[in-house]
Short mmCIF file of the C-alpha atoms (twelve columns), coordinates in Angstrom:
data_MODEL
# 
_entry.id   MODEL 
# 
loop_
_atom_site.group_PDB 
_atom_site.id 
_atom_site.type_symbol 
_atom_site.label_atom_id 
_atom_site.label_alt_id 
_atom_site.label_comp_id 
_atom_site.label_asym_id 
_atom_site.label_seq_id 
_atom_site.Cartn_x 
_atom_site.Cartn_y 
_atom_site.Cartn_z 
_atom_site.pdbx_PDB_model_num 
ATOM 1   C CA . UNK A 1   -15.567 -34.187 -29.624 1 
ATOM 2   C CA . UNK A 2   -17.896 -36.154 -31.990 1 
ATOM 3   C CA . UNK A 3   -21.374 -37.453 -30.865 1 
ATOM 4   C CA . UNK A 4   -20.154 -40.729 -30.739 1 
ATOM 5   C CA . UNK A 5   -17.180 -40.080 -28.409 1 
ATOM 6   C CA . UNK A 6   -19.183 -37.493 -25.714 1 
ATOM 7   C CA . UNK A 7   -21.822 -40.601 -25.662 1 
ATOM 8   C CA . UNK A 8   -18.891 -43.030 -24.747 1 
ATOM 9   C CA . UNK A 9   -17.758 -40.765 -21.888 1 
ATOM 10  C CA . UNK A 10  -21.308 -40.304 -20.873 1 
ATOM 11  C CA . UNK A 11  -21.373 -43.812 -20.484 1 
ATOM 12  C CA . UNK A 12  -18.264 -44.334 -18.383 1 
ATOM 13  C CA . UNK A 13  -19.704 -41.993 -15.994 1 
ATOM 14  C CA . UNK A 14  -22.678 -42.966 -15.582 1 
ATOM 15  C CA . UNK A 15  -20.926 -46.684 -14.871 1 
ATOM 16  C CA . UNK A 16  -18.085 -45.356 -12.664 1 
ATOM 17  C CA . UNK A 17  -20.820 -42.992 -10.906 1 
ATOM 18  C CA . UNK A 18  -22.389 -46.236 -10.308 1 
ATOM 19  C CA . UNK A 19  -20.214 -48.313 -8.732  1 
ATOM 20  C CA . UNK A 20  -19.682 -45.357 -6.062  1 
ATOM 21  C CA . UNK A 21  -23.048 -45.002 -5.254  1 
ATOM 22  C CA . UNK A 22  -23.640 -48.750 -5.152  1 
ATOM 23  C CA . UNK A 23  -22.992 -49.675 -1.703  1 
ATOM 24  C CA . UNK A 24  -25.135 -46.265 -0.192  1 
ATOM 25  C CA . UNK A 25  -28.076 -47.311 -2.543  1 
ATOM 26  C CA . UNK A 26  -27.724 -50.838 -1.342  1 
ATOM 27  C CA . UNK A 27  -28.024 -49.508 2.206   1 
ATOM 28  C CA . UNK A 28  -30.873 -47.834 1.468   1 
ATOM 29  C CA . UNK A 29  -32.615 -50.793 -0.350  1 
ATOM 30  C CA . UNK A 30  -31.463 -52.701 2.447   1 
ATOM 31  C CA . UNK A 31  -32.889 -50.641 5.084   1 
ATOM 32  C CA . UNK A 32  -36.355 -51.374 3.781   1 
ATOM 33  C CA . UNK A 33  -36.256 -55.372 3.159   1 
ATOM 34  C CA . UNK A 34  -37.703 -57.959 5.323   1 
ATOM 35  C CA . UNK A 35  -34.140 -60.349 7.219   1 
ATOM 36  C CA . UNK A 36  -35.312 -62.767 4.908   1 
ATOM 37  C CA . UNK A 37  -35.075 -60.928 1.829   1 
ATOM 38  C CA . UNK A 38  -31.997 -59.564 2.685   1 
ATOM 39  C CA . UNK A 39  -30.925 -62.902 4.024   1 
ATOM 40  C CA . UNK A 40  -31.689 -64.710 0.973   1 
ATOM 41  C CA . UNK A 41  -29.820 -66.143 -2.115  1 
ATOM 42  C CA . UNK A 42  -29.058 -64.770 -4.307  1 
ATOM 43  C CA . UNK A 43  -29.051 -61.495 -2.414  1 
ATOM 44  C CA . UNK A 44  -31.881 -58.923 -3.405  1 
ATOM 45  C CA . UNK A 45  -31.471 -56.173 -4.914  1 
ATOM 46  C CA . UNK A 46  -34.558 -54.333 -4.290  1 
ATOM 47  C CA . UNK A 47  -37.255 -54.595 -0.979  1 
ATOM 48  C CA . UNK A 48  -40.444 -56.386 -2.016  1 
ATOM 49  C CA . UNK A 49  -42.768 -54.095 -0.197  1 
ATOM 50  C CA . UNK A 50  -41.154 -50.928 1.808   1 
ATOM 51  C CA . UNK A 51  -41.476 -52.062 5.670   1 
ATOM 52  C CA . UNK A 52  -40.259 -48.842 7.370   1 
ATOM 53  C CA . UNK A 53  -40.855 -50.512 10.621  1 
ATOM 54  C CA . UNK A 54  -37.327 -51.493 10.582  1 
ATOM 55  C CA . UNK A 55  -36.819 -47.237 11.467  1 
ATOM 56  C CA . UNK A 56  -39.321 -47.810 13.861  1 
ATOM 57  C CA . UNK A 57  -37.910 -50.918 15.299  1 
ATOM 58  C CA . UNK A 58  -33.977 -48.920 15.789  1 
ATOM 59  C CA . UNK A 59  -35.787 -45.909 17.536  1 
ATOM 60  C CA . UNK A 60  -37.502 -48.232 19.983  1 
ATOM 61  C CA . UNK A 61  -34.124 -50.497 20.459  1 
ATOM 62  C CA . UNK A 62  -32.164 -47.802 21.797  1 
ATOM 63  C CA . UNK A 63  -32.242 -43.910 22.775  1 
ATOM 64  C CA . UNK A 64  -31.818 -42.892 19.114  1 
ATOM 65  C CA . UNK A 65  -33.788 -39.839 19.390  1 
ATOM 66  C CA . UNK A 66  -31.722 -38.464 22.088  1 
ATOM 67  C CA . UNK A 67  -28.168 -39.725 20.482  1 
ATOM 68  C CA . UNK A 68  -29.267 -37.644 17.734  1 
ATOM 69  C CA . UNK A 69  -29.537 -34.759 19.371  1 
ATOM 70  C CA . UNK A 70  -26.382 -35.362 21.112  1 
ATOM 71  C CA . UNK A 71  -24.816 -35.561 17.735  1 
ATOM 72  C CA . UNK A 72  -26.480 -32.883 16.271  1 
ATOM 73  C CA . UNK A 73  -25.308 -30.658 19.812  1 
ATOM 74  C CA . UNK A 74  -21.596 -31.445 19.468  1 
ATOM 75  C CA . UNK A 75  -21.035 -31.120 15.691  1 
ATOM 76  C CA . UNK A 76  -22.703 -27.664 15.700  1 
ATOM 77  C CA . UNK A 77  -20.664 -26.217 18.763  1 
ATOM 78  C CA . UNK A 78  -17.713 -28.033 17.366  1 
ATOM 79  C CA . UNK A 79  -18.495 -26.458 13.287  1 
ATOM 80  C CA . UNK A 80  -18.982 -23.123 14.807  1 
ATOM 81  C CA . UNK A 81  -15.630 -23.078 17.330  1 
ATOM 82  C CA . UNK A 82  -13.548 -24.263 14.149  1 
ATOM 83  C CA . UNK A 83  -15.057 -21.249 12.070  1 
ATOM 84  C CA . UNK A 84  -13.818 -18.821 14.712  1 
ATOM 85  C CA . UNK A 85  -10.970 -19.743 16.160  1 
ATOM 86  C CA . UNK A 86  -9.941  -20.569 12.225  1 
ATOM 87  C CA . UNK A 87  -10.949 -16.977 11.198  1 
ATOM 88  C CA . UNK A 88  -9.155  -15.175 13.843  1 
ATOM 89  C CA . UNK A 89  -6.282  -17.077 13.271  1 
ATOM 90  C CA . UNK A 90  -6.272  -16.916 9.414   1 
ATOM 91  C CA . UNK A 91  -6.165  -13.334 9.681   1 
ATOM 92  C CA . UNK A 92  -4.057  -12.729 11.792  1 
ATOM 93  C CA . UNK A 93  -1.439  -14.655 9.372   1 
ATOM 94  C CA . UNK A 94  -2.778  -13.177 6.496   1 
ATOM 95  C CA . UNK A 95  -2.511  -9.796  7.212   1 
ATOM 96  C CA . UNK A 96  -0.952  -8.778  10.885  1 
ATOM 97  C CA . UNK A 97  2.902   -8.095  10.744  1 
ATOM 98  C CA . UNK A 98  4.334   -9.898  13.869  1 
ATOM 99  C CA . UNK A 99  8.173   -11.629 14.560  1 
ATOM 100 C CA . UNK A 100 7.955   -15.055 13.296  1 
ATOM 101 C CA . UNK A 101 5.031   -15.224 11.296  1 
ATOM 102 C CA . UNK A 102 6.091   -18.227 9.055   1 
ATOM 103 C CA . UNK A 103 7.536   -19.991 11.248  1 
ATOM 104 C CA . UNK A 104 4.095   -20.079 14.019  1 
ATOM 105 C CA . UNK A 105 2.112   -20.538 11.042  1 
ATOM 106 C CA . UNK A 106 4.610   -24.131 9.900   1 
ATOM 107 C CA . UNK A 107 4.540   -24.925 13.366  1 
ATOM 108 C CA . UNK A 108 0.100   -24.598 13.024  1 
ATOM 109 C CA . UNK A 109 0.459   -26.544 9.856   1 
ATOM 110 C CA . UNK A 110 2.796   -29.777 11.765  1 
ATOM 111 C CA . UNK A 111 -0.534  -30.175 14.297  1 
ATOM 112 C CA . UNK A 112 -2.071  -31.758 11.013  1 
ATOM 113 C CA . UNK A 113 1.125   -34.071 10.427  1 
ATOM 114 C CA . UNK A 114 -0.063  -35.424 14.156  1 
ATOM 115 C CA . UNK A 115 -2.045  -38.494 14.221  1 
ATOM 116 C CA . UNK A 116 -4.968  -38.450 16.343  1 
ATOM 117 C CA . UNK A 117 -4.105  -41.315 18.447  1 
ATOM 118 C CA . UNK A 118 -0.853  -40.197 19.500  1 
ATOM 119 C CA . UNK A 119 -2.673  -36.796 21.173  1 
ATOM 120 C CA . UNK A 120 -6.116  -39.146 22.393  1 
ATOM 121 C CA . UNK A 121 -4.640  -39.587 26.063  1 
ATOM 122 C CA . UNK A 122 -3.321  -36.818 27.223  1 
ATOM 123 C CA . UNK A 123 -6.617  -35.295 25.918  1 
ATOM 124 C CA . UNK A 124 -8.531  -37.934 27.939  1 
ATOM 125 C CA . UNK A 125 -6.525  -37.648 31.273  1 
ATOM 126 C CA . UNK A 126 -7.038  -33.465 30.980  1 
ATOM 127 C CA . UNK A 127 -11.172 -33.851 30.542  1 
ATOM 128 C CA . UNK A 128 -10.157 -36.388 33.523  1 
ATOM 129 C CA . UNK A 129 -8.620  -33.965 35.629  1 
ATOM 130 C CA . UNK A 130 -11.246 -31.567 35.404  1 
ATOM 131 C CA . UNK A 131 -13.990 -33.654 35.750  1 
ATOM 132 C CA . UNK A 132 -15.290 -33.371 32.347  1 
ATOM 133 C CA . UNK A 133 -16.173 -36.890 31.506  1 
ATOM 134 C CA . UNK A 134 -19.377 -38.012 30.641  1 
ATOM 135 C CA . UNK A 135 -20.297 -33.953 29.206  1 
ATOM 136 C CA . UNK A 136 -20.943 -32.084 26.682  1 
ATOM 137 C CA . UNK A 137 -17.662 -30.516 27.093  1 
ATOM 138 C CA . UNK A 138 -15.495 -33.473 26.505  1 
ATOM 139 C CA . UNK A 139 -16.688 -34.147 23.417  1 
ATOM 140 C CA . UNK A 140 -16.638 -30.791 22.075  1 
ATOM 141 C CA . UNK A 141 -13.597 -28.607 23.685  1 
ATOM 142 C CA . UNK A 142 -11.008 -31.062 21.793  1 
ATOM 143 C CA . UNK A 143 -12.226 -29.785 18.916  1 
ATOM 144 C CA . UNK A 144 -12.348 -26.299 18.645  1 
ATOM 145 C CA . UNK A 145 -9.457  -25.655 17.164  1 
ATOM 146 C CA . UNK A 146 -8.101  -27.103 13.889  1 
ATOM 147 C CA . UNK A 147 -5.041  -26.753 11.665  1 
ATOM 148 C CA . UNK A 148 -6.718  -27.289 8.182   1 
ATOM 149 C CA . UNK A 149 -9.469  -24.464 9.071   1 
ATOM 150 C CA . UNK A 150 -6.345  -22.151 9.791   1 
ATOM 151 C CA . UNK A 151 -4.863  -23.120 6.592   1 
ATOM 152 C CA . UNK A 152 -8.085  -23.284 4.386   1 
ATOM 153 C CA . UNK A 153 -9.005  -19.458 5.283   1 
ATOM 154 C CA . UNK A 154 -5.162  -18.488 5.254   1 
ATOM 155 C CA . UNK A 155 -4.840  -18.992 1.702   1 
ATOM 156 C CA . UNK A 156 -8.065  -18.070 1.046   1 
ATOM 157 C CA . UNK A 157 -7.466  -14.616 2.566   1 
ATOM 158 C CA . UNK A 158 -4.343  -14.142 0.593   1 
ATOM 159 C CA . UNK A 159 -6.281  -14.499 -2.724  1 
ATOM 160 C CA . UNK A 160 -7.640  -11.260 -1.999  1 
ATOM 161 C CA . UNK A 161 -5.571  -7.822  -3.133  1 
ATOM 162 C CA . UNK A 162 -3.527  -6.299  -0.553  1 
ATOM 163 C CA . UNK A 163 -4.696  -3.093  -1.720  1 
ATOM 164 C CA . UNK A 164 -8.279  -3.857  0.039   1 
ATOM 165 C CA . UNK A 165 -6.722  -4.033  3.416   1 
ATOM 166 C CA . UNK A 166 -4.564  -1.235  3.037   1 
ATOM 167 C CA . UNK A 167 -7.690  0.881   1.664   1 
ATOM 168 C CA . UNK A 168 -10.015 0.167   4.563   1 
ATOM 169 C CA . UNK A 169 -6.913  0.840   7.366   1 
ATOM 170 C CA . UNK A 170 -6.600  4.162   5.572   1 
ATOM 171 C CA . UNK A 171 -10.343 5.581   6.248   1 
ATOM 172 C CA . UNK A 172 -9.869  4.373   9.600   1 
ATOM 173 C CA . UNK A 173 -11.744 0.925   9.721   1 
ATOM 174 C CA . UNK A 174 -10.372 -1.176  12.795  1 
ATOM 175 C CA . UNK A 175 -8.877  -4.773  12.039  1 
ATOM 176 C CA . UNK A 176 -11.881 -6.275  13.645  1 
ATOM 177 C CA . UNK A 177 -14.424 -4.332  11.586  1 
ATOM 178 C CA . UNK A 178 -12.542 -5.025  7.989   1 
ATOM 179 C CA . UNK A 179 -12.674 -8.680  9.351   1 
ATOM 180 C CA . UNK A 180 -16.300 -8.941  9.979   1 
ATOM 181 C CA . UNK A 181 -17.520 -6.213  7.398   1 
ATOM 182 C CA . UNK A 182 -15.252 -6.936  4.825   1 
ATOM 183 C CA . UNK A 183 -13.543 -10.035 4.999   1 
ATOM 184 C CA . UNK A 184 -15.879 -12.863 5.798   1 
ATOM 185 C CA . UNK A 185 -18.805 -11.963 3.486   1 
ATOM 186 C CA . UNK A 186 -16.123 -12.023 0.505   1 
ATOM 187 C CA . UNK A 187 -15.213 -15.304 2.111   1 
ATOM 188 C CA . UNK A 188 -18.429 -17.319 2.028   1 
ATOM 189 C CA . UNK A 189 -17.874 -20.305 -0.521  1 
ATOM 190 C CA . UNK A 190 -14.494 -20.770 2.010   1 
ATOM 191 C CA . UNK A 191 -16.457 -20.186 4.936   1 
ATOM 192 C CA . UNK A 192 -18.896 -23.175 3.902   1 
ATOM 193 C CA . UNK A 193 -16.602 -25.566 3.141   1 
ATOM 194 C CA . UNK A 194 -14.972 -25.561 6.416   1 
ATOM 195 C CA . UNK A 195 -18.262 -25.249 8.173   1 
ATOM 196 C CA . UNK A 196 -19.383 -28.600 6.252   1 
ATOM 197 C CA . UNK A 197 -16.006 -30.306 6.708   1 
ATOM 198 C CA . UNK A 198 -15.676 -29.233 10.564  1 
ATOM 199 C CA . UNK A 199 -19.402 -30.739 11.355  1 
ATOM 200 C CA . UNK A 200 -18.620 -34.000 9.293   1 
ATOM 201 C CA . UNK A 201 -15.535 -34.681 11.082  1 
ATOM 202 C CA . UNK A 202 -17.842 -34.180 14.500  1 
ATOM 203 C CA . UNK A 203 -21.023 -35.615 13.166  1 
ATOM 204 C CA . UNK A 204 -18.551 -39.213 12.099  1 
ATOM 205 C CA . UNK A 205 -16.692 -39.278 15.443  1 
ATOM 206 C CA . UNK A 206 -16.532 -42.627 17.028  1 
ATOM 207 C CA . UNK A 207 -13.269 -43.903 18.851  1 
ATOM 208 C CA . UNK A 208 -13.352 -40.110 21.059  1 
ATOM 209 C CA . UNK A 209 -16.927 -40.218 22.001  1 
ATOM 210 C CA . UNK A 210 -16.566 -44.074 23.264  1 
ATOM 211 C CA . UNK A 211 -13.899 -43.162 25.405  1 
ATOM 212 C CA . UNK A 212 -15.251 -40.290 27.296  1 
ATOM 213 C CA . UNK A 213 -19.203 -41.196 27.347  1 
ATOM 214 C CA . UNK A 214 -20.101 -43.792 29.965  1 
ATOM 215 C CA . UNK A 215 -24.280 -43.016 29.659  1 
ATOM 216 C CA . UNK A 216 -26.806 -44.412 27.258  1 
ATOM 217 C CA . UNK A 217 -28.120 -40.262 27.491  1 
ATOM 218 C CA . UNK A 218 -24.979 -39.221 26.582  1 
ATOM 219 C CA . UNK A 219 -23.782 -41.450 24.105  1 
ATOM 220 C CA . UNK A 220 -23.719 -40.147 20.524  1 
ATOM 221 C CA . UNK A 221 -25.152 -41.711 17.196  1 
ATOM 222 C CA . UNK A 222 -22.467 -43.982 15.695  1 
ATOM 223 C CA . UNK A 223 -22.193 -45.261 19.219  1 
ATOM 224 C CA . UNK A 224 -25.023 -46.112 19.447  1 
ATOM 225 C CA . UNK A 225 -25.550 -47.574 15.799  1 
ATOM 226 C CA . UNK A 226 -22.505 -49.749 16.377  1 
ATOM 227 C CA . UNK A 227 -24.806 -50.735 20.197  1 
ATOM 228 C CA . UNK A 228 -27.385 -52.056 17.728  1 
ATOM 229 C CA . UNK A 229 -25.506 -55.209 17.376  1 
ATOM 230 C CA . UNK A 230 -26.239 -55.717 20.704  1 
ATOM 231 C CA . UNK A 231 -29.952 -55.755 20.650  1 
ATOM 232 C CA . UNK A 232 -32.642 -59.054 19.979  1 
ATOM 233 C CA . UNK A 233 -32.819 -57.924 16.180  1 
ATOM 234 C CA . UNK A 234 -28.787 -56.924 15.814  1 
ATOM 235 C CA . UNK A 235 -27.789 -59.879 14.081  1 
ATOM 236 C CA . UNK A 236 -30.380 -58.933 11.006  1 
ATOM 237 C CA . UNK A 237 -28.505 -57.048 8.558   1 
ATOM 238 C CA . UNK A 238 -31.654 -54.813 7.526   1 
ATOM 239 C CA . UNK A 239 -31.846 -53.663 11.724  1 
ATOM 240 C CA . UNK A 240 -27.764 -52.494 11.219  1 
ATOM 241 C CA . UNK A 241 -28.658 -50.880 8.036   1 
ATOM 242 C CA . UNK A 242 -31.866 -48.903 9.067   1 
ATOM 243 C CA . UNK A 243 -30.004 -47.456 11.593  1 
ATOM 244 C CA . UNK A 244 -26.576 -47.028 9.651   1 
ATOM 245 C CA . UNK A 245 -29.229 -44.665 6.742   1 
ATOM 246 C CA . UNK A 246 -30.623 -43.055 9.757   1 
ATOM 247 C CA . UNK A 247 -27.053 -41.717 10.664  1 
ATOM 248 C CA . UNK A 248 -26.362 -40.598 6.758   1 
ATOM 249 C CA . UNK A 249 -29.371 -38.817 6.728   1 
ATOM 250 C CA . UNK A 250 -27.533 -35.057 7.892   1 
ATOM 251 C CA . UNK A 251 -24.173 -35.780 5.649   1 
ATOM 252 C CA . UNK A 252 -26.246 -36.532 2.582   1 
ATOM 253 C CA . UNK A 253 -28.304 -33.406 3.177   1 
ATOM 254 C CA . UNK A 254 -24.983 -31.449 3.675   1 
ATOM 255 C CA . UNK A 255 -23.387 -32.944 0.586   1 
ATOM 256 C CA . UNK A 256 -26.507 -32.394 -1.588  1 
ATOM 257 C CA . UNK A 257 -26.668 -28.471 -0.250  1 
ATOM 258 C CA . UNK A 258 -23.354 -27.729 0.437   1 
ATOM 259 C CA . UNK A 259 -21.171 -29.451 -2.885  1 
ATOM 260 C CA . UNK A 260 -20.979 -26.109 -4.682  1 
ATOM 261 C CA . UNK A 261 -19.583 -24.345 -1.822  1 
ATOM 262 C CA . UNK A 262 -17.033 -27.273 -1.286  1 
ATOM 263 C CA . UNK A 263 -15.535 -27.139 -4.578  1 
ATOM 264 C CA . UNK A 264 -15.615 -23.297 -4.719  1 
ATOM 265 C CA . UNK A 265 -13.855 -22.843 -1.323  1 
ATOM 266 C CA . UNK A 266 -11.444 -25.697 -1.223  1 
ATOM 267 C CA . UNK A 267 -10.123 -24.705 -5.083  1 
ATOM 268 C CA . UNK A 268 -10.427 -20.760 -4.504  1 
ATOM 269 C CA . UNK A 269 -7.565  -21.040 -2.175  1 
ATOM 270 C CA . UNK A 270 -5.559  -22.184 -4.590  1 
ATOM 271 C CA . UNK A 271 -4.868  -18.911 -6.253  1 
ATOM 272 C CA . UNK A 272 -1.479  -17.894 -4.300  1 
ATOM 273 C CA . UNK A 273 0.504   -19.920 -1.790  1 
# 
């Protein structure tokens, strides 16, 4: 490619890589404007002076503080039950020989062919049943368990030679201690990706949480971003945003960290089928 050409698709890049980042940039800017500035027209593009008392003004509007460390409780119990419930179960349809393995393993793979909402009440009337409402449990024990974590480390597994298992069962290592010695130390980059998908999915949840929470103590983040409207200052759109980049804060942290291991793990698994 000439100079001239890698310049032009330097260019597009940087344009289309633009545009995405646009509205999180805005958000940001946002955040930090007076309601006037970010009232006025035309709209501003950039704060006059940085007032970070709009941060200050969210944590003092509601319990942020302590919806953050709700948030912060339930995706991290929820990130670590998907990582082993989805590396027990990846093994054990990678490598165990047992009647009917296919066929469980299509049946693991429809459970991500169900929509959410079609599952959402008889998962509300069983935390209801056992009295689970309004806990930690009832946000987190729906969650444990997922289909794509399954299938992620499943194919992942198989990418490695048969000829490894085989050679560790022969000088007498147990399934449990190829698994934990062996396995999941090749299977980092994998590993991370589903431990930064699995504590996204938890760390965005919003329609779940609002059903089952009933306390302002117990409530997590996006509720109570999306309670900001309901505050003096919720009809100024730099309050909404302050707290909206408060929320990003952890999943652009993730994202920044954890890209490399994304791409790695999600495209390593695409060796065999």
């Amino acid at each position: 490619m000439t100079l001239a050409g890698r310049a032009l698709s330097y260019a597009i890049l940087l344009v289309l890589a633009f545009l995405m980042l646009f509205p999180l940039l805005y958000a940001i800017s946002g955040s930090l404007m007076t309601a006037r500035e970010i009232s006025s027209y035309p709209p501003a593009l950039l704060p006059s002076s940085l007032r970070l008392g709009n941060f200050g003004d969210v944590m003092h509007a509601l319990p942020i503080p302590r919806q953050y460390l709700n948030s912060l409780i339930v995706a991290t119990c929820v990130m670590a039950g998907q990582l082993l419930t989805s590396v027990l179960s990846a093994y054990a349809f990678a490598f165990l020989r047992m009647p009917f393995r296919n066929l469980v393993f299509g049946l693991f793979l429809a459970t991500m062919m169900v929509p959410w909402e079609a599952i959402i009440i008889p998962n509300y009337l069983t935390m209801a049943e056992n009295h689970l409402i309004n806990t930690y449990p009832a946000l987190i024990l729906p969650f444990l368990a997922a289909g794509f974590g399954t299938f992620l480390l499943r194919q992942f597994f198989l990418s490695f030679p048969r000829d490894l298992y085989e050679a560790a069962l022969v000088d007498g290592v147990g399934h449990l201690r190829f698994l934990w010695s062996i396995l999941v130390p090749l299977s980092r980059p994998a590993l991370a990706a589903l431990a930064i998908w699995s504590f996204l999915q938890a760390w965005n949840m919003f329609l779940w949480p609002l059903l089952v929470i009933r306390s302002d103590q117990m409530q997590t983040l996006q509720i109570g971003i999306s309670r900001l409207q309901d505050t003096e200052a919720g009809t100024a759109p730099n309050f909404i945003l302050a707290g909206t980049v408060l929320a990003l804060i952890p999943t652009l942290i993730l994202i920044y960290f954890g890209q490399r291991h994304i791409v790695r793990g999600l495209t390593a698994g695409a060796i065999r089928g």
